[in-house]
Tab-separated table of C-alpha atoms in Angstrom:
chain	number	residue	atom	x	y	z
A	1	MET	CA	-0.008	-0.006	-0.065
A	2	THR	CA	1.255	3.438	-0.804
A	3	THR	CA	0.080	6.977	-0.163
A	4	THR	CA	-0.829	9.379	-2.946
A	5	ASP	CA	2.715	10.734	-2.993
A	6	GLY	CA	4.261	7.328	-3.352
A	7	ARG	CA	5.527	6.645	0.121
A	8	ALA	CA	5.124	3.170	1.533
A	9	THR	CA	2.813	2.958	4.598
A	10	THR	CA	2.190	0.152	7.001
A	11	GLY	CA	-1.373	1.416	7.730
A	12	THR	CA	-0.379	2.914	11.107
A	13	ALA	CA	0.068	6.530	11.913
A	14	GLU	CA	3.592	7.909	11.728
A	15	THR	CA	5.347	7.771	15.102
A	16	ALA	CA	4.699	10.969	17.023
A	17	ALA	CA	7.640	12.494	19.083
A	18	GLY	CA	7.203	11.672	22.626
A	19	GLY	CA	5.069	8.574	21.952
A	20	VAL	CA	4.969	5.111	23.399
A	21	GLY	CA	8.221	3.370	23.263
A	22	GLU	CA	10.252	6.424	23.135
A	23	ALA	CA	12.532	7.318	26.104
A	24	ALA	CA	11.459	10.331	27.787
A	25	GLY	CA	13.959	12.731	29.172
A	26	ARG	CA	13.725	13.719	32.821
A	27	PRO	CA	12.114	17.174	33.059
A	28	ASP	CA	14.532	18.123	35.888
A	29	GLY	CA	17.435	16.355	34.487
A	30	VAL	CA	19.419	19.268	33.236
A	31	GLN	CA	18.941	21.220	36.431
A	32	LYS	CA	20.152	18.163	38.488
A	33	VAL	CA	23.315	17.545	36.490
A	34	THR	CA	24.306	21.278	36.611
A	35	GLY	CA	23.544	21.730	40.353
A	36	GLU	CA	20.703	24.132	39.737
A	37	PHE	CA	17.941	22.045	41.068
A	38	ALA	CA	16.840	23.437	44.464
A	39	TYR	CA	16.336	20.848	47.148
A	40	GLY	CA	14.718	21.751	50.542
A	41	SER	CA	18.101	22.340	52.005
A	42	ASP	CA	18.984	24.756	49.134
A	43	LEU	CA	16.182	27.130	49.811
A	44	TRP	CA	16.948	30.470	51.493
A	45	LEU	CA	14.634	33.327	52.702
A	46	ASP	CA	15.465	36.491	54.520
A	47	GLY	CA	15.020	36.016	58.289
A	48	MET	CA	14.747	32.195	57.782
A	49	LEU	CA	15.026	30.261	61.140
A	50	TYR	CA	17.202	27.086	61.303
A	51	GLY	CA	16.048	24.007	63.334
A	52	VAL	CA	18.220	21.571	65.197
A	53	THR	CA	17.042	18.313	66.718
A	54	VAL	CA	18.440	17.528	70.236
A	55	ARG	CA	18.334	13.847	71.154
A	56	SER	CA	19.276	12.195	74.463
A	57	PRO	CA	22.906	11.360	74.487
A	58	HIS	CA	22.001	8.219	76.601
A	59	PRO	CA	20.813	5.069	74.822
A	60	SER	CA	17.673	3.358	76.191
A	61	ALA	CA	17.396	6.126	78.782
A	62	ARG	CA	13.970	7.383	80.116
A	63	VAL	CA	13.542	11.001	79.506
A	64	ARG	CA	11.997	12.162	82.898
A	65	ALA	CA	12.000	15.882	82.191
A	66	VAL	CA	13.112	18.590	79.728
A	67	ASP	CA	14.159	21.949	80.940
A	68	ILE	CA	14.041	24.282	77.952
A	69	ALA	CA	14.699	27.516	79.918
A	70	PRO	CA	18.534	27.554	79.383
A	71	ALA	CA	18.057	27.050	75.624
A	72	LEU	CA	15.456	29.669	75.387
A	73	ALA	CA	17.950	31.917	77.251
A	74	VAL	CA	20.443	31.726	74.453
A	75	SER	CA	20.633	34.724	72.328
A	76	GLY	CA	18.993	34.290	68.919
A	77	VAL	CA	16.917	31.181	69.879
A	78	ALA	CA	13.306	31.768	68.624
A	79	ALA	CA	11.624	28.670	70.033
A	80	VAL	CA	12.332	25.345	71.765
A	81	LEU	CA	9.677	22.810	70.789
A	82	THR	CA	9.066	19.523	72.826
A	83	HIS	CA	6.488	16.864	72.997
A	84	ALA	CA	4.318	19.379	74.852
A	85	ASP	CA	3.880	21.253	71.575
A	86	VAL	CA	2.538	18.297	69.736
A	87	PRO	CA	-1.168	18.195	69.879
A	88	GLY	CA	-2.959	15.032	71.118
A	89	GLU	CA	-1.770	12.440	73.442
A	90	ASN	CA	1.975	11.971	73.867
B	1	MET	CA	37.324	36.615	58.679
B	2	ARG	CA	37.571	37.438	55.058
B	3	VAL	CA	38.296	34.691	52.470
B	4	THR	CA	39.276	35.528	48.967
B	5	LEU	CA	39.388	32.729	46.374
B	6	THR	CA	38.629	31.993	42.735
B	7	VAL	CA	35.411	29.993	42.125
B	8	ASN	CA	34.672	28.785	38.628
B	9	GLY	CA	37.082	31.365	37.231
B	10	THR	CA	35.793	34.350	39.122
B	11	ARG	CA	37.512	36.129	42.010
B	12	GLN	CA	35.209	35.924	45.058
B	13	GLU	CA	35.355	37.587	48.429
B	14	ALA	CA	33.402	36.589	51.391
B	15	ASP	CA	33.193	38.443	54.689
B	16	GLY	CA	32.181	37.298	58.061
B	17	VAL	CA	33.314	33.748	57.598
B	18	TRP	CA	33.567	31.894	60.820
B	19	GLU	CA	36.999	30.320	61.439
B	20	GLY	CA	35.454	26.834	61.875
B	21	GLU	CA	33.439	26.912	58.718
B	22	SER	CA	34.005	24.593	55.872
B	23	LEU	CA	34.529	25.386	52.254
B	24	LEU	CA	31.280	23.691	51.506
B	25	HIS	CA	29.443	26.227	53.837
B	26	LEU	CA	31.303	29.011	52.355
B	27	LEU	CA	30.256	27.964	48.779
B	28	ARG	CA	26.614	27.304	49.688
B	29	GLU	CA	25.845	30.058	52.272
B	30	HIS	CA	28.122	32.952	51.410
B	31	LEU	CA	28.740	32.626	47.595
B	32	GLY	CA	25.276	31.419	46.556
B	33	LEU	CA	26.462	28.111	45.010
B	34	PRO	CA	24.276	25.323	46.334
B	35	GLY	CA	25.077	22.906	43.652
B	36	SER	CA	27.581	21.130	45.901
B	37	LYS	CA	25.424	19.201	48.341
B	38	ASN	CA	25.619	19.172	52.099
B	39	ALA	CA	24.700	15.653	53.299
B	40	CYS	CA	27.047	13.770	55.600
B	41	GLU	CA	29.473	16.662	56.537
B	42	GLN	CA	32.171	14.080	57.326
B	43	GLY	CA	33.647	13.069	53.922
B	44	GLU	CA	31.712	9.932	53.548
B	45	CYS	CA	29.070	10.521	50.857
B	46	GLY	CA	30.935	12.645	48.154
B	47	SER	CA	28.035	14.655	47.374
B	48	CYS	CA	30.045	17.925	47.987
B	49	THR	CA	32.862	16.894	45.757
B	50	VAL	CA	34.636	20.038	44.135
B	51	TYR	CA	38.057	20.675	42.707
B	52	LEU	CA	40.495	22.544	44.963
B	53	ASP	CA	43.560	23.659	42.853
B	54	GLY	CA	42.609	20.889	40.419
B	55	VAL	CA	42.287	18.140	42.871
B	56	ALA	CA	38.936	16.645	43.509
B	57	CYS	CA	38.068	16.687	47.268
B	58	CYS	CA	35.140	16.803	49.737
B	59	ALA	CA	34.359	20.514	50.367
B	60	CYS	CA	33.004	19.602	53.756
B	61	LEU	CA	36.533	18.536	54.836
B	62	VAL	CA	38.222	21.692	53.863
B	63	ALA	CA	38.226	24.617	56.227
B	64	ALA	CA	37.105	27.746	54.430
B	65	GLY	CA	40.343	29.565	55.345
B	66	GLN	CA	42.365	26.927	53.652
B	67	ALA	CA	40.832	27.974	50.296
B	68	GLN	CA	42.265	31.514	50.707
B	69	ASP	CA	43.902	32.550	47.367
B	70	ARG	CA	43.204	29.011	45.889
B	71	GLU	CA	41.073	27.997	42.958
B	72	VAL	CA	37.822	26.064	43.274
B	73	VAL	CA	35.754	24.570	40.534
B	74	THR	CA	32.267	23.310	41.471
B	75	VAL	CA	29.574	21.498	39.458
B	76	GLU	CA	28.221	24.857	38.442
B	77	GLY	CA	31.506	25.461	36.586
B	78	LEU	CA	31.515	22.463	34.387
B	79	ALA	CA	29.019	23.402	31.691
B	80	SER	CA	30.234	26.108	29.343
B	81	GLU	CA	28.076	28.618	27.730
B	82	GLY	CA	24.894	26.831	28.380
B	83	GLU	CA	26.266	23.639	26.900
B	84	LEU	CA	26.363	20.675	29.146
B	85	HIS	CA	29.791	18.965	29.644
B	86	PRO	CA	29.884	15.535	28.009
B	87	VAL	CA	29.868	14.002	31.566
B	88	GLN	CA	26.698	15.796	32.468
B	89	GLN	CA	25.045	14.922	29.103
B	90	ALA	CA	26.082	11.177	29.722
B	91	PHE	CA	24.433	11.094	33.121
B	92	LEU	CA	21.186	12.363	31.552
B	93	ASP	CA	21.415	9.919	28.568
B	94	SER	CA	22.108	6.945	30.626
B	95	GLY	CA	19.367	7.508	33.143
B	96	ALA	CA	21.869	7.916	35.879
B	97	VAL	CA	19.993	10.757	37.534
B	98	GLN	CA	17.092	9.757	39.947
B	99	CYS	CA	16.628	11.995	42.992
B	100	GLY	CA	19.735	13.734	41.829
B	101	PHE	CA	21.240	14.631	45.213
B	102	CYS	CA	24.451	12.645	44.572
B	103	THR	CA	24.691	13.705	40.931
B	104	PRO	CA	26.696	16.918	41.330
B	105	GLY	CA	29.335	15.066	43.375
B	106	LEU	CA	29.355	12.201	41.005
B	107	VAL	CA	29.627	14.472	37.983
B	108	VAL	CA	32.631	16.131	39.442
B	109	ALA	CA	34.266	12.900	40.437
B	110	THR	CA	33.620	11.412	37.085
B	111	HIS	CA	34.898	14.591	35.334
B	112	ASP	CA	38.105	14.232	37.516
B	113	LEU	CA	38.417	10.498	36.787
B	114	LEU	CA	38.217	10.846	32.979
B	115	ALA	CA	40.666	13.844	33.053
B	116	ARG	CA	43.185	11.553	34.715
B	117	SER	CA	42.287	8.322	32.924
B	118	PRO	CA	40.386	8.671	29.726
B	119	ASP	CA	39.582	4.991	29.264
B	120	PRO	CA	39.228	3.487	32.835
B	121	ASP	CA	38.327	-0.148	33.291
B	122	ASP	CA	35.462	-1.043	35.486
B	123	ALA	CA	37.629	-1.663	38.510
B	124	GLU	CA	39.259	1.775	38.101
B	125	VAL	CA	35.755	3.422	37.825
B	126	ARG	CA	34.480	1.654	40.855
B	127	GLU	CA	37.535	2.719	42.902
B	128	ALA	CA	37.245	6.382	41.648
B	129	LEU	CA	33.688	6.586	42.593
B	130	ALA	CA	33.867	4.607	45.795
B	131	GLY	CA	33.636	7.770	47.769
B	132	ASN	CA	30.360	8.797	46.195
B	133	LEU	CA	27.160	7.230	47.619
B	134	CYS	CA	23.837	7.108	45.764
B	135	ARG	CA	20.997	6.356	48.094
B	136	CYS	CA	18.633	5.628	45.173
B	137	THR	CA	21.229	2.791	44.492
B	138	GLY	CA	21.407	3.746	40.757
B	139	TYR	CA	24.920	2.529	40.559
B	140	VAL	CA	24.493	0.375	37.323
B	141	THR	CA	23.186	3.401	35.272
B	142	ILE	CA	25.951	5.692	36.849
B	143	LEU	CA	28.655	3.221	35.621
B	144	ASP	CA	26.954	3.265	32.259
B	145	ALA	CA	27.143	7.063	32.148
B	146	VAL	CA	30.897	6.934	32.950
B	147	ARG	CA	31.537	4.522	30.093
B	148	LEU	CA	29.393	6.636	27.776
B	149	ALA	CA	31.168	9.834	28.731
B	150	ALA	CA	34.518	8.155	28.327
B	151	GLY	CA	33.564	6.968	24.912
B	152	ARG	CA	32.288	10.347	23.804
B	153	LEU	CA	35.255	12.269	25.165
B	154	GLN	CA	37.680	10.001	23.415
B	155	GLY	CA	35.651	10.161	20.114
B	156	ALA	CA	35.744	13.882	20.395
B	157	ASP	CA	39.592	13.841	20.890
B	158	GLU	CA	40.090	11.649	17.852
B	159	GLU	CA	38.091	13.838	15.544
B	160	PRO	CA	40.368	15.821	13.350
B	161	GLY	CA	40.575	19.534	14.681
Protein backbone atom coordinates (compact mmCIF):
# COMPACT_ATOMS: atom_id res chain seq x y z
CA MET A 1 0.00 0.00 0.00
CA THR A 2 1.26 3.48 -0.86
CA THR A 3 0.09 6.97 -0.23
CA THR A 4 -0.79 9.37 -2.99
CA ASP A 5 2.73 10.79 -2.96
CA GLY A 6 4.20 7.32 -3.38
CA ARG A 7 5.51 6.67 0.17
CA ALA A 8 5.11 3.17 1.56
CA THR A 9 2.86 2.90 4.57
CA THR A 10 2.16 0.16 7.06
CA GLY A 11 -1.33 1.38 7.72
CA THR A 12 -0.36 2.90 11.12
CA ALA A 13 0.08 6.55 11.90
CA GLU A 14 3.58 7.92 11.76
CA THR A 15 5.31 7.76 15.15
CA ALA A 16 4.74 10.98 17.02
CA ALA A 17 7.60 12.48 19.01
CA GLY A 18 7.26 11.61 22.68
CA GLY A 19 5.06 8.62 21.95
CA VAL A 20 4.91 5.14 23.44
CA GLY A 21 8.23 3.32 23.28
CA GLU A 22 10.32 6.45 23.18
CA ALA A 23 12.57 7.24 26.13
CA ALA A 24 11.40 10.41 27.81
CA GLY A 25 14.01 12.77 29.19
CA ARG A 26 13.76 13.79 32.83
CA PRO A 27 12.07 17.19 33.02
CA ASP A 28 14.42 18.11 35.90
CA GLY A 29 17.48 16.34 34.50
CA VAL A 30 19.46 19.32 33.22
CA GLN A 31 18.95 21.18 36.50
CA LYS A 32 20.17 18.17 38.45
CA VAL A 33 23.38 17.59 36.49
CA THR A 34 24.28 21.29 36.63
CA GLY A 35 23.55 21.73 40.33
CA GLU A 36 20.70 24.17 39.71
CA PHE A 37 17.92 22.01 41.12
CA ALA A 38 16.84 23.44 44.47
CA TYR A 39 16.29 20.86 47.20
CA GLY A 40 14.74 21.75 50.53
CA SER A 41 18.17 22.42 51.99
CA ASP A 42 19.00 24.78 49.11
CA LEU A 43 16.14 27.16 49.80
CA TRP A 44 16.94 30.45 51.47
CA LEU A 45 14.71 33.26 52.67
CA ASP A 46 15.43 36.49 54.53
CA GLY A 47 15.01 35.94 58.26
CA MET A 48 14.84 32.18 57.83
CA LEU A 49 15.08 30.21 61.07
CA TYR A 50 17.22 27.07 61.38
CA GLY A 51 16.06 24.04 63.30
CA VAL A 52 18.19 21.56 65.20
CA THR A 53 17.06 18.28 66.70
CA VAL A 54 18.38 17.54 70.18
CA ARG A 55 18.28 13.89 71.19
CA SER A 56 19.18 12.16 74.43
CA PRO A 57 22.88 11.36 74.57
CA HIS A 58 22.01 8.23 76.58
CA PRO A 59 20.75 5.11 74.79
CA SER A 60 17.72 3.35 76.25
CA ALA A 61 17.34 6.06 78.88
CA ARG A 62 13.99 7.36 80.10
CA VAL A 63 13.50 11.09 79.55
CA ARG A 64 12.02 12.19 82.85
CA ALA A 65 12.03 15.93 82.24
CA VAL A 66 13.10 18.47 79.63
CA ASP A 67 14.20 21.89 80.87
CA ILE A 68 14.00 24.29 77.93
CA ALA A 69 14.72 27.46 79.93
CA PRO A 70 18.53 27.52 79.38
CA ALA A 71 18.06 26.95 75.64
CA LEU A 72 15.48 29.74 75.42
CA ALA A 73 17.89 32.04 77.24
CA VAL A 74 20.48 31.69 74.46
CA SER A 75 20.63 34.76 72.27
CA GLY A 76 18.98 34.21 68.89
CA VAL A 77 16.90 31.20 69.90
CA ALA A 78 13.35 31.79 68.64
CA ALA A 79 11.64 28.70 70.05
CA VAL A 80 12.28 25.37 71.69
CA LEU A 81 9.69 22.79 70.80
CA THR A 82 9.13 19.59 72.78
CA HIS A 83 6.51 16.86 73.02
CA ALA A 84 4.36 19.38 74.86
CA ASP A 85 3.93 21.30 71.61
CA VAL A 86 2.57 18.29 69.74
CA PRO A 87 -1.23 18.19 69.91
CA GLY A 88 -2.90 15.06 71.16
CA GLU A 89 -1.73 12.36 73.52
CA ASN A 90 2.05 12.02 73.84
CA MET B 1 37.29 36.68 58.76
CA ARG B 2 37.50 37.47 55.07
CA VAL B 3 38.23 34.74 52.50
CA THR B 4 39.26 35.54 48.95
CA LEU B 5 39.39 32.77 46.40
CA THR B 6 38.66 31.99 42.77
CA VAL B 7 35.48 30.02 42.12
CA ASN B 8 34.65 28.78 38.64
CA GLY B 9 37.07 31.30 37.18
CA THR B 10 35.72 34.29 39.07
CA ARG B 11 37.51 36.03 41.94
CA GLN B 12 35.21 35.94 44.99
CA GLU B 13 35.37 37.55 48.38
CA ALA B 14 33.37 36.54 51.43
CA ASP B 15 33.22 38.50 54.67
CA GLY B 16 32.10 37.31 58.07
CA VAL B 17 33.33 33.76 57.57
CA TRP B 18 33.60 31.87 60.83
CA GLU B 19 37.01 30.28 61.45
CA GLY B 20 35.48 26.84 61.87
CA GLU B 21 33.45 27.05 58.68
CA SER B 22 33.92 24.53 55.86
CA LEU B 23 34.58 25.36 52.23
CA LEU B 24 31.23 23.72 51.51
CA HIS B 25 29.44 26.13 53.84
CA LEU B 26 31.33 29.04 52.30
CA LEU B 27 30.26 28.01 48.79
CA ARG B 28 26.65 27.32 49.69
CA GLU B 29 25.84 29.99 52.25
CA HIS B 30 28.17 32.89 51.38
CA LEU B 31 28.72 32.57 47.64
CA GLY B 32 25.27 31.36 46.57
CA LEU B 33 26.48 28.12 44.98
CA PRO B 34 24.27 25.35 46.38
CA GLY B 35 25.11 22.86 43.61
CA SER B 36 27.63 21.14 45.90
CA LYS B 37 25.39 19.20 48.25
CA ASN B 38 25.54 19.10 52.02
CA ALA B 39 24.71 15.62 53.26
CA CYS B 40 27.04 13.77 55.65
CA GLU B 41 29.44 16.62 56.50
CA GLN B 42 32.14 14.05 57.25
CA GLY B 43 33.63 13.07 53.90
CA GLU B 44 31.70 9.83 53.60
CA CYS B 45 29.20 10.54 50.85
CA GLY B 46 31.01 12.61 48.20
CA SER B 47 27.99 14.78 47.43
CA CYS B 48 30.07 17.94 48.02
CA THR B 49 32.92 16.93 45.68
CA VAL B 50 34.66 19.97 44.15
CA TYR B 51 38.06 20.71 42.67
CA LEU B 52 40.53 22.55 44.89
CA ASP B 53 43.54 23.63 42.83
CA GLY B 54 42.63 20.91 40.34
CA VAL B 55 42.34 18.11 42.89
CA ALA B 56 38.93 16.61 43.59
CA CYS B 57 38.05 16.68 47.28
CA CYS B 58 35.13 16.83 49.68
CA ALA B 59 34.39 20.51 50.29
CA CYS B 60 32.99 19.61 53.73
CA LEU B 61 36.46 18.49 54.86
CA VAL B 62 38.27 21.66 53.80
CA ALA B 63 38.22 24.64 56.15
CA ALA B 64 37.05 27.78 54.37
CA GLY B 65 40.25 29.54 55.38
CA GLN B 66 42.33 26.87 53.67
CA ALA B 67 40.81 27.93 50.35
CA GLN B 68 42.31 31.42 50.68
CA ASP B 69 43.92 32.45 47.36
CA ARG B 70 43.18 29.06 45.86
CA GLU B 71 41.10 27.96 42.91
CA VAL B 72 37.85 26.07 43.32
CA VAL B 73 35.71 24.56 40.57
CA THR B 74 32.24 23.33 41.44
CA VAL B 75 29.59 21.45 39.47
CA GLU B 76 28.22 24.86 38.46
CA GLY B 77 31.48 25.50 36.61
CA LEU B 78 31.51 22.45 34.35
CA ALA B 79 28.97 23.43 31.69
CA SER B 80 30.25 26.09 29.33
CA GLU B 81 28.07 28.72 27.68
CA GLY B 82 24.88 26.84 28.32
CA GLU B 83 26.23 23.60 26.87
CA LEU B 84 26.40 20.62 29.18
CA HIS B 85 29.78 18.97 29.67
CA PRO B 86 29.84 15.49 28.05
CA VAL B 87 29.91 13.94 31.55
CA GLN B 88 26.69 15.78 32.45
CA GLN B 89 25.07 14.80 29.16
CA ALA B 90 26.09 11.16 29.66
CA PHE B 91 24.47 11.09 33.12
CA LEU B 92 21.23 12.33 31.54
CA ASP B 93 21.38 9.98 28.56
CA SER B 94 22.13 6.93 30.72
CA GLY B 95 19.28 7.53 33.15
CA ALA B 96 21.87 7.94 35.91
CA VAL B 97 19.93 10.78 37.54
CA GLN B 98 17.13 9.85 39.91
CA CYS B 99 16.60 12.01 42.98
CA GLY B 100 19.78 13.73 41.84
CA PHE B 101 21.23 14.61 45.23
CA CYS B 102 24.42 12.61 44.61
CA THR B 103 24.63 13.73 40.99
CA PRO B 104 26.70 16.93 41.35
CA GLY B 105 29.36 15.08 43.35
CA LEU B 106 29.37 12.14 40.98
CA VAL B 107 29.59 14.42 37.96
CA VAL B 108 32.66 16.18 39.42
CA ALA B 109 34.23 12.86 40.49
CA THR B 110 33.66 11.39 37.02
CA HIS B 111 34.97 14.54 35.36
CA ASP B 112 38.13 14.18 37.48
CA LEU B 113 38.50 10.46 36.76
CA LEU B 114 38.24 10.89 32.99
CA ALA B 115 40.67 13.81 33.03
CA ARG B 116 43.24 11.57 34.73
CA SER B 117 42.33 8.33 32.96
CA PRO B 118 40.42 8.72 29.67
CA ASP B 119 39.65 5.01 29.24
CA PRO B 120 39.27 3.49 32.71
CA ASP B 121 38.33 -0.16 33.21
CA ASP B 122 35.43 -1.04 35.49
CA ALA B 123 37.64 -1.64 38.52
CA GLU B 124 39.19 1.79 38.11
CA VAL B 125 35.78 3.44 37.77
CA ARG B 126 34.51 1.71 40.89
CA GLU B 127 37.61 2.73 42.80
CA ALA B 128 37.33 6.35 41.64
CA LEU B 129 33.65 6.60 42.56
CA ALA B 130 33.86 4.59 45.78
CA GLY B 131 33.61 7.79 47.80
CA ASN B 132 30.34 8.87 46.20
CA LEU B 133 27.19 7.32 47.62
CA CYS B 134 23.87 7.11 45.76
CA ARG B 135 21.01 6.28 48.10
CA CYS B 136 18.68 5.61 45.16
CA THR B 137 21.26 2.83 44.49
CA GLY B 138 21.38 3.72 40.81
CA TYR B 139 24.94 2.53 40.46
CA VAL B 140 24.42 0.43 37.32
CA THR B 141 23.29 3.41 35.27
CA ILE B 142 25.94 5.61 36.89
CA LEU B 143 28.64 3.19 35.65
CA ASP B 144 26.91 3.23 32.24
CA ALA B 145 27.17 7.01 32.26
CA VAL B 146 30.89 6.93 33.01
CA ARG B 147 31.51 4.52 30.11
CA LEU B 148 29.35 6.61 27.78
CA ALA B 149 31.15 9.81 28.77
CA ALA B 150 34.55 8.16 28.36
CA GLY B 151 33.64 6.95 24.87
CA ARG B 152 32.28 10.32 23.79
CA LEU B 153 35.24 12.27 25.17
CA GLN B 154 37.67 9.95 23.41
CA GLY B 155 35.66 10.19 20.21
CA ALA B 156 35.80 13.97 20.43
CA ASP B 157 39.58 13.83 20.91
CA GLU B 158 40.02 11.65 17.87
CA GLU B 159 38.06 13.91 15.56
CA PRO B 160 40.34 15.98 13.33
CA GLY B 161 40.54 19.51 14.67
